[in-house]
Amino acid sequence: DATQGRPDDCQSCPCPAGATCAVVPRTREVVCTNCPAGTTGKRCELCDDGFFGDPLGQNGPVRACRACQCSNNIDPNAVGNCDRETGECLKCIYNTDGFFCDHCKEGFYGNALASNPADKCKACSCSPLGTVDQQTSCSQVTGQCQCLPNVIKRDCSACQLGFFNLQSGIGCEGCSCNSIGSTN
Amino acid sequence: PRPDVIAPPPGTNLLFAQSGRIEHIPLEGYDMKKHDAKAVLHLPEKVIIGVAYDCVEKMVYWTEITSPSISKASMLGGEPTAVIRTDLESPEGITIDHLGRTMFWTDSMRDRIEVASLDGSQRRVLIDTDLVNPRAVIADPVSGNLYWSDWNRDAPKIETSHMDGSNRRVLVKDSLTLPNGLTYDSQSSLLCWADAGTHKMECMNPSRGDRSTVLEGIRYPFGMTSFGKTIYYTDWQRDAVVSVDRYAEKETDEFQPQKRTRPYGIAAAYPQCLSGQNYCSVN
């Protein structure tokens, strides 16, 4: 406030070099108005949308703003792809999940880091009849569903040799064929 | 000049969001008075996506994604007030029905389009099926129609319904990639869109279905608004607001703010509401 006639009427902006500042009339709060490229916030302490970091080092060492790191599993046309400070990915696509969109989401398996989207994460599609508790999730890596007793295949959709009645929903039963009268 | 086209009235401003603030650019006729552009709202911690204007109460409304919410503030000065704070994940496009006193918005994570009164009450889900990346939404209260875009990479589309969500149908699905921006001009009854994938700006009369290209080779459109012959859009690669004369089919001007970062939503703020009445306000 330059109208008071005191030597400390004008103070320097509490902003990084190059930025200007203004006083909000109602609250007398000082905000930076032209933050350096890629930064924003009252004190230029935040990164722009689509970037993350800690440009003033408010929570540890200074980390310059850089583009969201989400394993190529975000869409550049989306907004709010990652947390502006931590970089946590918020909009994973291709059925991926995790801090860096680096693993498959629940109910999917495969390699979230494969270069071709079609090779990334596939649905577990566990057979409800052959899977323990009708689970819909499977091993993230192999895709193996958790099968009931004597049930086989990745998706628990078949009985092992010598067993039948997958329909029972409690596993497959032994055939109990008489070895003398049977061909196998 | 075409006799059927009326220029924006004196006192019209463009409002657009960029990096935690809403700026305005006064219009003189169709021209942007770039030297008079300035920030009207500072929200330094926010990421503002959609912007809409209520000509009745002279309020600007916006969607925000860092603490997902919809807020409003008077253009005549005044503190921002949140009107919707719950059950939002990524609110994006927003539009005001100034006659029915309601707002409509898209949410790209909840994959829905919702409606509520301007104070946030009487909230209701309008559309929650077959949406993947809903973005722009536009209401035309005079005819009672709603339009929205979905940039789903596998099946992008522009759809319409009545303002109660009934009579939903797809208007455009071919030769579409990333339809980010959408605008409806009631003077010409034209729905226009800007596509960041095909890099085209196109228009159609929604009741006739005829489609024509206004401009090709545009860079990366995001938000869009129009008045008569002029379309204004924000561009993520040019970090600018660009004006286009849709009859001359050429770019007419560009405003590049000092701050080099992506601009998002854009809306026109008129000094008075353009006349009009809809069936909802009558009974």
XYZ file of C-alpha atoms in Angstrom:
467
model
C 0.000 0.000 0.000
C 1.904 2.990 -1.306
C -0.476 5.574 0.154
C 0.655 5.294 3.783
C 3.915 7.206 3.328
C 6.067 4.703 5.208
C 9.321 3.254 3.901
C 8.016 -0.309 4.018
C 4.793 0.428 2.102
C 5.974 -1.509 -0.929
C 7.350 -4.987 -0.394
C 8.875 -7.336 -2.918
C 6.673 -10.072 -4.330
C 7.001 -13.398 -2.487
C 7.250 -15.108 -5.852
C 9.970 -16.818 -7.901
C 12.043 -14.643 -10.235
C 10.076 -13.411 -13.217
C 6.681 -13.651 -11.552
C 4.589 -10.639 -10.646
C 2.140 -10.429 -7.778
C -1.074 -8.734 -6.774
C -2.996 -8.115 -3.578
C -6.503 -9.555 -3.448
C -8.523 -6.468 -2.448
C -10.976 -8.221 -0.128
C -8.575 -10.425 1.807
C -5.316 -8.428 1.466
C -3.738 -11.722 0.493
C -0.765 -11.594 -1.880
C -0.885 -13.959 -4.850
C 1.626 -14.464 -7.646
C 0.170 -13.705 -11.044
C 2.684 -14.725 -13.696
C 4.338 -17.860 -12.429
C 7.242 -19.376 -14.391
C 6.280 -21.760 -17.192
C 4.701 -24.955 -15.956
C 3.945 -23.647 -12.460
C 0.922 -22.116 -10.779
C -0.534 -21.533 -7.321
C -0.493 -18.632 -4.856
C 3.293 -18.836 -4.599
C 3.971 -20.716 -7.848
C 4.287 -23.821 -5.678
C 2.146 -26.091 -7.863
C 2.561 -27.704 -11.266
C 0.163 -27.172 -14.160
C -2.397 -29.825 -15.009
C -0.690 -32.834 -16.607
C 2.550 -32.249 -14.678
C 3.833 -33.077 -11.212
C 6.604 -32.013 -8.884
C 7.389 -29.706 -5.984
C 8.887 -26.636 -7.697
C 9.548 -24.759 -4.431
C 10.599 -27.806 -2.444
C 7.857 -27.323 0.124
C 7.782 -31.002 1.065
C 11.434 -31.975 0.645
C 13.958 -31.361 -2.099
C 12.978 -29.217 -5.074
C 11.476 -31.331 -7.832
C 10.904 -29.467 -11.083
C 7.542 -29.997 -12.754
C 7.521 -32.779 -15.300
C 4.883 -34.581 -17.331
C 2.837 -37.303 -15.603
C 4.750 -40.623 -15.656
C 2.061 -43.234 -16.181
C 3.675 -46.023 -18.236
C 2.023 -44.782 -21.455
C -1.281 -45.855 -19.896
C -2.971 -42.459 -19.823
C -4.617 -40.550 -22.638
C -3.114 -37.158 -23.509
C -6.593 -35.851 -24.324
C -7.743 -36.418 -20.724
C -7.515 -33.784 -17.978
C -6.274 -34.428 -14.436
C -4.093 -37.388 -15.418
C -1.923 -37.314 -12.276
C -1.666 -35.746 -8.820
C 0.153 -32.449 -9.246
C 2.497 -33.039 -6.327
C 3.045 -36.768 -5.938
C 2.554 -37.746 -9.580
C 0.140 -40.527 -8.634
C -1.661 -41.534 -11.800
C -5.399 -40.898 -11.576
C -6.741 -41.844 -15.004
C -5.169 -45.145 -16.021
C -6.554 -46.696 -19.195
C -6.234 -50.092 -20.969
C -7.478 -51.784 -17.741
C -4.317 -50.802 -15.871
C -4.051 -49.520 -12.312
C -1.510 -48.513 -9.702
C 0.527 -45.436 -8.817
C 2.180 -45.463 -12.251
C -0.556 -47.396 -14.119
C 2.044 -50.157 -14.042
C -0.054 -53.196 -13.224
C -3.373 -54.643 -14.284
C -6.498 -53.654 -12.441
C -8.543 -56.128 -10.390
C -10.097 -58.775 -12.611
C -7.440 -58.415 -15.329
C -4.037 -60.011 -15.985
C -1.046 -59.591 -18.250
C 1.754 -57.090 -18.719
C 0.619 -53.527 -18.138
C 3.924 -52.335 -19.622
C 3.570 -54.109 -22.989
C 3.970 -51.667 -25.843
C 0.888 -52.747 -27.768
C -2.386 -51.924 -25.947
C -3.899 -55.216 -27.133
C -1.114 -57.101 -25.306
C -1.545 -55.258 -22.011
C -4.268 -56.441 -19.634
C -6.851 -59.081 -20.439
C -9.979 -59.938 -18.457
C -9.614 -62.917 -16.077
C -13.040 -64.235 -17.099
C -12.881 -66.942 -14.437
C -15.554 -69.593 -14.883
C -17.990 -69.011 -12.001
C -18.735 -72.738 -11.691
C -15.108 -73.792 -11.329
C -13.675 -70.908 -9.292
C -13.383 -70.676 -5.498
C -16.089 -68.375 -4.090
C -16.909 -67.394 -7.694
C -13.955 -64.986 -7.563
C -13.556 -62.664 -10.524
C -9.872 -61.862 -9.984
C -6.905 -63.981 -11.010
C -3.095 -64.034 -10.797
C -1.891 -60.674 -12.166
C 0.926 -62.370 -14.062
C -0.280 -65.784 -15.253
C -4.008 -65.101 -15.241
C -4.626 -68.318 -13.303
C -7.979 -68.257 -11.514
C -8.220 -70.042 -8.161
C -9.868 -73.358 -9.102
C -12.066 -75.652 -7.008
C -10.785 -79.225 -6.341
C -10.005 -81.230 -9.499
C -10.819 -78.254 -11.750
C -8.236 -77.232 -14.343
C -7.424 -74.644 -17.028
C -6.496 -70.992 -16.525
C -10.125 -69.942 -16.204
C -11.176 -73.048 -14.176
C -13.558 -74.128 -16.910
C -12.871 -77.886 -17.087
C -12.501 -81.000 -14.942
C -9.222 -82.828 -14.898
C -8.992 -86.232 -16.546
C -11.010 -88.801 -14.636
C -13.353 -86.243 -13.052
C -16.773 -84.839 -13.989
C -19.667 -82.624 -12.865
C -18.206 -79.108 -13.010
C -21.835 -77.925 -12.767
C -21.943 -78.894 -9.093
C -20.174 -75.670 -8.173
C -18.101 -77.428 -5.477
C -15.449 -78.964 -7.726
C -15.331 -82.028 -9.926
C -16.120 -85.568 -8.719
C -14.161 -88.683 -9.536
C -15.642 -90.803 -12.333
C -15.354 -94.023 -10.235
C -15.338 -96.132 -13.395
C -14.614 -99.813 -12.930
C -11.143 -100.373 -14.371
C -12.105 -103.719 -15.844
C -15.100 -102.523 -17.857
C -13.736 -99.133 -18.962
C -11.546 -98.327 -21.986
C -9.532 -95.803 -19.995
C -22.099 -8.477 -43.878
C -24.993 -10.885 -43.869
C -28.285 -9.294 -42.801
C -29.361 -12.387 -40.876
C -26.427 -12.188 -38.507
C -26.399 -9.921 -35.468
C -23.089 -9.020 -33.879
C -22.555 -9.551 -30.138
C -24.069 -6.605 -28.205
C -21.698 -4.044 -26.654
C -20.440 -5.229 -23.307
C -20.050 -8.870 -24.333
C -16.999 -10.661 -22.947
C -15.364 -13.967 -23.618
C -14.521 -15.914 -20.455
C -11.922 -18.653 -20.531
C -10.083 -20.752 -17.963
C -6.321 -21.024 -17.824
C -4.112 -22.283 -15.033
C -6.201 -21.537 -11.956
C -7.888 -18.428 -13.189
C -10.723 -17.218 -15.364
C -9.823 -14.429 -17.732
C -12.035 -12.233 -19.798
C -11.560 -10.680 -23.207
C -13.971 -7.843 -24.085
C -15.530 -8.080 -27.546
C -16.038 -5.117 -29.837
C -18.380 -6.437 -32.476
C -16.801 -9.768 -33.230
C -13.285 -8.546 -32.487
C -11.354 -9.463 -29.385
C -10.043 -6.379 -27.576
C -6.889 -8.213 -26.641
C -5.218 -5.351 -24.826
C -8.109 -5.206 -22.387
C -7.940 -8.880 -21.496
C -7.511 -9.509 -17.796
C -8.095 -12.065 -15.063
C -11.496 -11.780 -13.417
C -11.100 -14.660 -10.956
C -7.967 -16.013 -9.304
C -8.237 -19.569 -7.986
C -4.535 -20.415 -7.905
C -4.875 -23.867 -6.388
C -7.554 -25.077 -8.774
C -7.628 -26.694 -12.176
C -10.686 -25.206 -13.863
C -12.048 -27.180 -16.808
C -15.510 -26.034 -17.892
C -16.884 -22.483 -17.842
C -20.496 -21.341 -18.307
C -22.334 -18.059 -17.854
C -25.769 -17.267 -16.460
C -26.985 -14.102 -18.178
C -29.859 -13.602 -15.685
C -27.862 -13.273 -12.472
C -24.592 -12.427 -14.230
C -22.789 -15.312 -12.653
C -19.936 -17.389 -13.981
C -20.046 -21.134 -13.221
C -17.106 -23.503 -13.504
C -16.085 -27.107 -12.944
C -12.884 -27.882 -11.066
C -11.014 -31.185 -10.729
C -8.469 -30.885 -7.887
C -11.211 -31.047 -5.238
C -13.938 -31.985 -7.706
C -16.657 -29.342 -7.505
C -18.881 -26.899 -9.337
C -18.733 -23.278 -8.170
C -20.063 -19.888 -9.120
C -19.130 -16.251 -8.624
C -20.718 -12.973 -9.585
C -19.167 -11.142 -12.503
C -19.843 -7.934 -10.604
C -17.448 -9.022 -7.861
C -17.935 -11.431 -5.018
C -16.528 -14.539 -3.471
C -16.701 -17.896 -5.228
C -19.361 -20.217 -3.789
C -19.385 -23.973 -4.256
C -22.755 -25.266 -5.429
C -21.926 -28.980 -5.896
C -19.203 -30.620 -3.829
C -20.194 -34.262 -3.472
C -20.291 -37.249 -5.783
C -18.109 -35.675 -8.440
C -14.888 -37.184 -9.785
C -13.920 -35.372 -12.956
C -16.536 -32.761 -13.861
C -15.722 -31.255 -17.253
C -18.238 -29.552 -19.545
C -20.934 -27.344 -18.020
C -23.844 -25.425 -19.557
C -26.605 -23.210 -18.145
C -30.282 -23.238 -19.056
C -30.969 -19.610 -18.158
C -34.704 -20.029 -18.760
C -35.240 -23.186 -16.702
C -32.643 -22.044 -14.089
C -30.716 -25.298 -14.242
C -27.187 -26.418 -15.070
C -25.999 -29.567 -16.848
C -22.530 -31.077 -16.599
C -20.490 -34.080 -17.715
C -18.297 -36.204 -15.428
C -15.660 -38.183 -17.311
C -14.889 -40.606 -14.476
C -18.414 -41.327 -13.319
C -19.388 -41.385 -17.003
C -22.589 -39.455 -16.625
C -24.437 -36.286 -17.453
C -26.233 -34.667 -14.550
C -28.590 -31.749 -14.021
C -29.356 -29.586 -10.970
C -30.902 -26.264 -10.122
C -28.428 -23.388 -10.134
C -28.178 -23.531 -6.328
C -27.220 -27.220 -6.480
C -30.575 -28.570 -5.307
C -32.818 -30.985 -7.224
C -29.810 -32.830 -8.579
C -30.550 -35.729 -10.910
C -28.608 -38.104 -13.205
C -29.783 -37.599 -16.764
C -27.620 -40.025 -18.749
C -25.453 -42.818 -17.298
C -25.244 -45.416 -20.054
C -22.977 -45.664 -23.108
C -20.670 -42.849 -22.024
C -16.888 -43.328 -21.942
C -15.242 -39.899 -22.106
C -18.066 -37.344 -22.033
C -16.681 -33.814 -22.334
C -18.639 -30.906 -23.843
C -22.325 -30.373 -23.058
C -24.565 -27.661 -24.496
C -28.187 -26.811 -23.738
C -30.467 -25.038 -26.168
C -33.337 -24.088 -23.854
C -35.401 -22.489 -26.608
C -35.892 -25.808 -28.395
C -35.439 -27.868 -25.221
C -32.492 -29.869 -26.579
C -29.247 -31.013 -25.018
C -26.099 -31.882 -26.993
C -22.921 -33.539 -25.797
C -19.677 -35.025 -27.093
C -17.886 -38.210 -26.027
C -14.284 -38.612 -27.201
C -14.156 -42.354 -26.513
C -11.153 -43.445 -28.627
C -12.999 -46.563 -29.762
C -16.275 -44.916 -30.735
C -16.357 -41.106 -30.506
C -19.777 -39.520 -30.962
C -21.938 -36.445 -30.610
C -25.363 -37.088 -29.141
C -28.560 -35.222 -28.379
C -31.602 -35.669 -26.179
C -34.399 -33.578 -24.797
C -33.421 -31.641 -21.693
C -35.054 -34.306 -19.497
C -32.836 -37.006 -21.007
C -35.566 -38.529 -23.175
C -35.380 -39.057 -26.939
C -31.632 -39.713 -26.865
C -29.964 -40.334 -30.223
C -26.562 -40.202 -31.912
C -26.107 -37.217 -34.247
C -22.542 -37.809 -35.467
C -20.273 -40.840 -35.231
C -18.445 -41.096 -38.576
C -15.141 -39.319 -39.291
C -14.830 -38.201 -35.696
C -11.801 -38.668 -33.418
C -11.556 -36.303 -30.429
C -14.593 -33.992 -30.430
C -13.522 -31.802 -27.507
C -15.446 -28.628 -28.274
C -19.139 -28.146 -29.016
C -21.262 -25.051 -29.524
C -24.816 -24.302 -30.670
C -25.834 -21.074 -32.329
C -29.559 -20.459 -32.068
C -29.555 -17.722 -34.714
C -28.478 -20.142 -37.396
C -29.649 -23.365 -35.666
C -26.186 -24.792 -36.215
C -24.361 -27.191 -33.935
C -20.607 -26.920 -34.472
C -17.751 -28.962 -33.078
C -13.970 -28.876 -33.029
C -12.037 -32.136 -33.219
C -8.469 -32.408 -31.874
C -7.971 -35.688 -33.752
C -9.237 -34.873 -37.256
C -8.110 -31.231 -36.741
C -11.371 -30.082 -38.291
C -14.121 -27.698 -37.288
C -17.488 -28.827 -38.603
C -21.143 -27.814 -38.308
C -24.533 -29.396 -38.823
C -28.168 -28.493 -38.483
C -29.269 -31.102 -35.932
C -32.788 -31.428 -37.328
C -31.675 -31.673 -40.954
C -28.497 -33.662 -40.400
C -26.503 -31.908 -43.129
C -22.840 -31.627 -42.243
C -20.230 -29.203 -43.539
C -16.604 -28.421 -42.807
C -15.779 -24.909 -41.627
C -12.038 -25.218 -41.258
C -9.350 -27.866 -41.592
C -5.885 -28.017 -40.090
C -6.745 -26.560 -36.702
C -4.227 -27.597 -34.062
C -5.626 -28.842 -30.728
C -9.068 -27.445 -29.889
C -10.459 -27.897 -26.395
C -13.266 -25.444 -25.457
C -15.560 -23.676 -27.901
C -18.255 -21.005 -28.001
C -19.913 -19.016 -30.771
C -21.906 -15.958 -31.578
C -23.500 -15.499 -35.010
C -20.816 -15.822 -37.635
C -17.892 -16.175 -35.244
C -16.629 -19.198 -33.376
C -14.082 -18.835 -30.575
C -12.073 -21.813 -29.365
C -9.214 -22.534 -26.983
C -6.203 -24.412 -28.333
C -3.882 -26.619 -26.269
C -0.945 -26.424 -28.655
C -1.074 -22.734 -29.414
C -1.973 -21.855 -25.792
C -4.383 -19.373 -27.296
C -7.976 -18.315 -27.902
C -8.648 -18.335 -31.645
C -11.541 -16.710 -33.501
C -12.920 -18.140 -36.744
C -15.356 -16.595 -39.218
C -17.463 -19.549 -40.156
C -18.921 -17.998 -43.312
C -15.565 -16.867 -44.641
C -14.192 -20.225 -43.435
C -11.012 -18.721 -42.102
C -9.268 -17.839 -38.875
C -9.665 -14.158 -38.049
C -7.638 -13.564 -34.902
C -5.730 -15.099 -32.034
C -5.239 -14.066 -28.426
C -2.215 -15.524 -26.732
C -2.162 -14.819 -22.990
C 1.154 -13.937 -21.403
C 1.053 -17.217 -19.515
C 2.068 -20.081 -21.797
C -0.063 -22.965 -20.607
C -3.139 -24.779 -21.862
C -6.446 -22.871 -21.874
C -9.558 -24.953 -21.099
C -13.252 -24.000 -21.152
C -14.602 -20.875 -22.840
C -17.985 -19.120 -22.687
C -19.514 -15.845 -23.824
C -20.921 -13.465 -21.204
C -23.622 -11.156 -22.537
C -24.750 -7.944 -20.858
C -28.383 -9.121 -21.214
C -29.985 -12.437 -21.985
C -30.826 -12.967 -25.606
C -34.601 -13.182 -25.829
C -36.199 -16.570 -25.704
C -38.700 -18.668 -23.852
C -38.938 -22.384 -23.503
C -41.735 -24.747 -22.804
C -40.509 -25.382 -19.263
C -40.622 -21.737 -18.217
C -44.174 -21.371 -19.540
C -45.809 -24.020 -17.398
